[in-house]
Tab-separated table of C-alpha atoms in Angstrom:
chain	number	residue	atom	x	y	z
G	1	UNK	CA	5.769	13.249	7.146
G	2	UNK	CA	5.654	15.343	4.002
G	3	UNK	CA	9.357	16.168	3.863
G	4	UNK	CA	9.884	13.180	2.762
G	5	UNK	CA	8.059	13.901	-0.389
G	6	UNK	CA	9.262	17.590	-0.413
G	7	UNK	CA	10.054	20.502	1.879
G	8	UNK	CA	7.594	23.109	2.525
G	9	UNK	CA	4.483	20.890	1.364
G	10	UNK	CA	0.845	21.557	3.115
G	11	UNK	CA	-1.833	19.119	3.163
G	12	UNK	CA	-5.045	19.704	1.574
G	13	UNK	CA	-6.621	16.298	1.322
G	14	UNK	CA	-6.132	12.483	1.618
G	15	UNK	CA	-8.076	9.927	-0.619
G	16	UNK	CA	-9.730	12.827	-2.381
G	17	UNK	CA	-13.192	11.776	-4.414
G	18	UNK	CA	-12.588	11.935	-8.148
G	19	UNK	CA	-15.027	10.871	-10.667
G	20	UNK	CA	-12.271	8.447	-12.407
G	21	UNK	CA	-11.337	7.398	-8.661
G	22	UNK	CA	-9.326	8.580	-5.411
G	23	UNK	CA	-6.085	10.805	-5.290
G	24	UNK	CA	-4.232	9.623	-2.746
G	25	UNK	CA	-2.510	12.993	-1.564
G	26	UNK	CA	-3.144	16.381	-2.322
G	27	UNK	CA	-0.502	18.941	-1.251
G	28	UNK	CA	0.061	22.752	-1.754
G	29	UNK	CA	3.319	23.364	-2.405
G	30	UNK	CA	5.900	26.355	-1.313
G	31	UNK	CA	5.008	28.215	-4.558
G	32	UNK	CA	1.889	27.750	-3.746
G	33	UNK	CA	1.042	25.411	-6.804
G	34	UNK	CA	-1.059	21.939	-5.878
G	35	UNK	CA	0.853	18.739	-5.656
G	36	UNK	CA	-1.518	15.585	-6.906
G	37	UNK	CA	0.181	12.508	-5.458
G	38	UNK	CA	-0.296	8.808	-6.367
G	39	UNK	CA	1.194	6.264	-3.971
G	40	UNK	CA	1.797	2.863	-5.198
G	41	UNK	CA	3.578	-0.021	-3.810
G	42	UNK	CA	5.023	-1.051	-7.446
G	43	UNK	CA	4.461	1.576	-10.556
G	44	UNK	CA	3.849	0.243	-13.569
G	45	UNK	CA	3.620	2.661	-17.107
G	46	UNK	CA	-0.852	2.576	-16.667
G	47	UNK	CA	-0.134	4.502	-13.299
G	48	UNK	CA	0.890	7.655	-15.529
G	49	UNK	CA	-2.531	7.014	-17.411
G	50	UNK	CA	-3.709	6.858	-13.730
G	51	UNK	CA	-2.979	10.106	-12.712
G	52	UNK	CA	-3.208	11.799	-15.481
G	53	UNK	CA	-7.168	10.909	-14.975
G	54	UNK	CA	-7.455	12.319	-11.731
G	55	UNK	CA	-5.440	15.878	-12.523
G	56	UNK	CA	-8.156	16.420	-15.565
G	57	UNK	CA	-11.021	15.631	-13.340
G	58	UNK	CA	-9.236	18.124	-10.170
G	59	UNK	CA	-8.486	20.727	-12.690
G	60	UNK	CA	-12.347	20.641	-13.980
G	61	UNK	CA	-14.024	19.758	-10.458
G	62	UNK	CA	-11.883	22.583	-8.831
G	63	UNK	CA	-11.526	24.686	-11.721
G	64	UNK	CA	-8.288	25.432	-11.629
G	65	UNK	CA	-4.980	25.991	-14.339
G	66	UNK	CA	-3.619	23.184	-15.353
G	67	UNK	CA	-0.290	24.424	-15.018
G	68	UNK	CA	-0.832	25.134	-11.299
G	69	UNK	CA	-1.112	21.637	-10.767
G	70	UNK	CA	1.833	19.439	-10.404
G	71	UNK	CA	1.387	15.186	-10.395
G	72	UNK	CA	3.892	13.134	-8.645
G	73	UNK	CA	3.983	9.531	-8.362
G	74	UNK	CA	6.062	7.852	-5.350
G	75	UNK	CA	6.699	4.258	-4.970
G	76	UNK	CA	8.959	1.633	-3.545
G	77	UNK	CA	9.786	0.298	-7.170
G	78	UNK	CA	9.467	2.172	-10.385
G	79	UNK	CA	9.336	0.436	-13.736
G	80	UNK	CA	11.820	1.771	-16.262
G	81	UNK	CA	8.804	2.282	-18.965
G	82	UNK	CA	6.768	4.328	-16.142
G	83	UNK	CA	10.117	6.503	-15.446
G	84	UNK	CA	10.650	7.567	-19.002
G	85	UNK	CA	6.520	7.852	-19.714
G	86	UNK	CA	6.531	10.282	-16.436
G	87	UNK	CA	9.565	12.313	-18.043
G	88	UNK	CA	8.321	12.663	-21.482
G	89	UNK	CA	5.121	14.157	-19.677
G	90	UNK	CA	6.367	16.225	-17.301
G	91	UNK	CA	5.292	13.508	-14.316
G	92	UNK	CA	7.392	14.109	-11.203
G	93	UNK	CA	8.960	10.369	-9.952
G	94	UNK	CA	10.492	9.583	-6.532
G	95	UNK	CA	11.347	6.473	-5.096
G	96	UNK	CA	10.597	5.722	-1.803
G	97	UNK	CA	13.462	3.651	0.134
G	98	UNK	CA	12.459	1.699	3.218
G	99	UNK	CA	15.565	3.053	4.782
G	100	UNK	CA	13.533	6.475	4.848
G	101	UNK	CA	10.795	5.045	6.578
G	102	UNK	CA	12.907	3.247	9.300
G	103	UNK	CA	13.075	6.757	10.496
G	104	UNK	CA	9.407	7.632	11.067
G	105	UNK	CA	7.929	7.582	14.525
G	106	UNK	CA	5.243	5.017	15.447
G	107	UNK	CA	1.633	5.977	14.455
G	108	UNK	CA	0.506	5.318	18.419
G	109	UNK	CA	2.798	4.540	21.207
G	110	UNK	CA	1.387	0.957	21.569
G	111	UNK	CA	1.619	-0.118	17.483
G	112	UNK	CA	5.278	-1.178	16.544
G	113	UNK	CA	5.528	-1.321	12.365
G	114	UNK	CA	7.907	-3.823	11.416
G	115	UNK	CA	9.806	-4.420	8.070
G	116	UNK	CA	7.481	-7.708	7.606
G	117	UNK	CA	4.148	-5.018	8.029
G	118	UNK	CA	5.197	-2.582	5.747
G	119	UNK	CA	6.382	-5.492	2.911
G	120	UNK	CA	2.584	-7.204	3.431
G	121	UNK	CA	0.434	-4.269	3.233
G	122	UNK	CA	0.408	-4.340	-0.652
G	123	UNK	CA	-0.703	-0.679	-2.473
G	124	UNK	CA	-1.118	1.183	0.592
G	125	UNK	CA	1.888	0.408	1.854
G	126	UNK	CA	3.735	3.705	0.554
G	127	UNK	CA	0.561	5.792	2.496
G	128	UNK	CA	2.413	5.166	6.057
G	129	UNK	CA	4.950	7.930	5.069
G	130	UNK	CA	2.150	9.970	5.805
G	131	UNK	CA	-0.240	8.512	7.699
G	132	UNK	CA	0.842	9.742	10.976
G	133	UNK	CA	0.280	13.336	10.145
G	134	UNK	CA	-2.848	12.960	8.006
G	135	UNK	CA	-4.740	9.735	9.451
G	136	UNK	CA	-7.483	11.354	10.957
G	137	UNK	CA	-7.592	13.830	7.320
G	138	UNK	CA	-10.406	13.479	5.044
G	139	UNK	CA	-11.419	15.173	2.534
G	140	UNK	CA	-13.981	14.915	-0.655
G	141	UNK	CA	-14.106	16.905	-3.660
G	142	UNK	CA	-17.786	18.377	-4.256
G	143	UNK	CA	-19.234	15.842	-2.065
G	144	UNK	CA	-19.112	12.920	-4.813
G	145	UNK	CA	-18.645	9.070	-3.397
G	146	UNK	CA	-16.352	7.020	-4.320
G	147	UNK	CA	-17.009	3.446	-5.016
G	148	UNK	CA	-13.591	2.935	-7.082
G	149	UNK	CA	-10.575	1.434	-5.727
């Protein structure tokens, strides 16, 4: 369910191979610039350090202008240092309420995700908001593996 990130978003990967580690979400946006997307459960200021590691090594792996790729960082809680670290460098924010997750369908007909699941899962927790679109998706940049994470 990309809307609820942003309208008009297409996917182009999931868990995407990075030398410095795995993007979580890679989108193409309406203006056709690429979306980088880390998903955290709680984002503390080192996530901005975070991402900014995996844009350099998409921008140099996919060779690509650095200004035609956006990074966003979505998570249930946002620390107040992270918020104004993201601003000063042009990091998009959004906060994730459970409220808009209430709303998502199940993943299978059978599997019922309570509020107690989605509170337990820890980091990936934030990843259901797209999982039923994208959880068969996987893709690799340049065929490296990933042991990070």
């Amino acid at each position: 369910n990309p809307h609820l990130i942003e309208e008009g978003l297409e996917h182009i990967g999931s868990e995407v191979c990075l030398e410095s580690g795995r993007a979580d979400l890679i989108f193409k946006d309406k203006n056709k610039k690429l979306l980088l997307v880390e998903l955290k459960t709680y984002a503390e200021s080192v996530t901005e350090l975070q991402i900014n590691r995996y844009a350099a090594d998409y921008v140099l792996s996919e060779k690509i202008q650095p200004e035609n790729l956006r990074r966003m960082i979505i998570a249930f809680d946002l620390s107040e240092k992270l918020k104004t670290a993201c601003l000063i460098s042009g990091i998009e924010c959004k906060q994730i309420r459970f409220a808009d997750l209430k709303t998502l369908e199940p993943i299978e007909e059978h599997v019922v995700i309570t509020q107690e699941v989605y509170k337990t899962v820890a980091v990936n927790v934030v990843q259901i908001i797209t999982i039923r679109a994208f959880h068969k998706t996987r893709q690799t940049a340049h065929g490296l593996k990933c042991s990070h994470r």
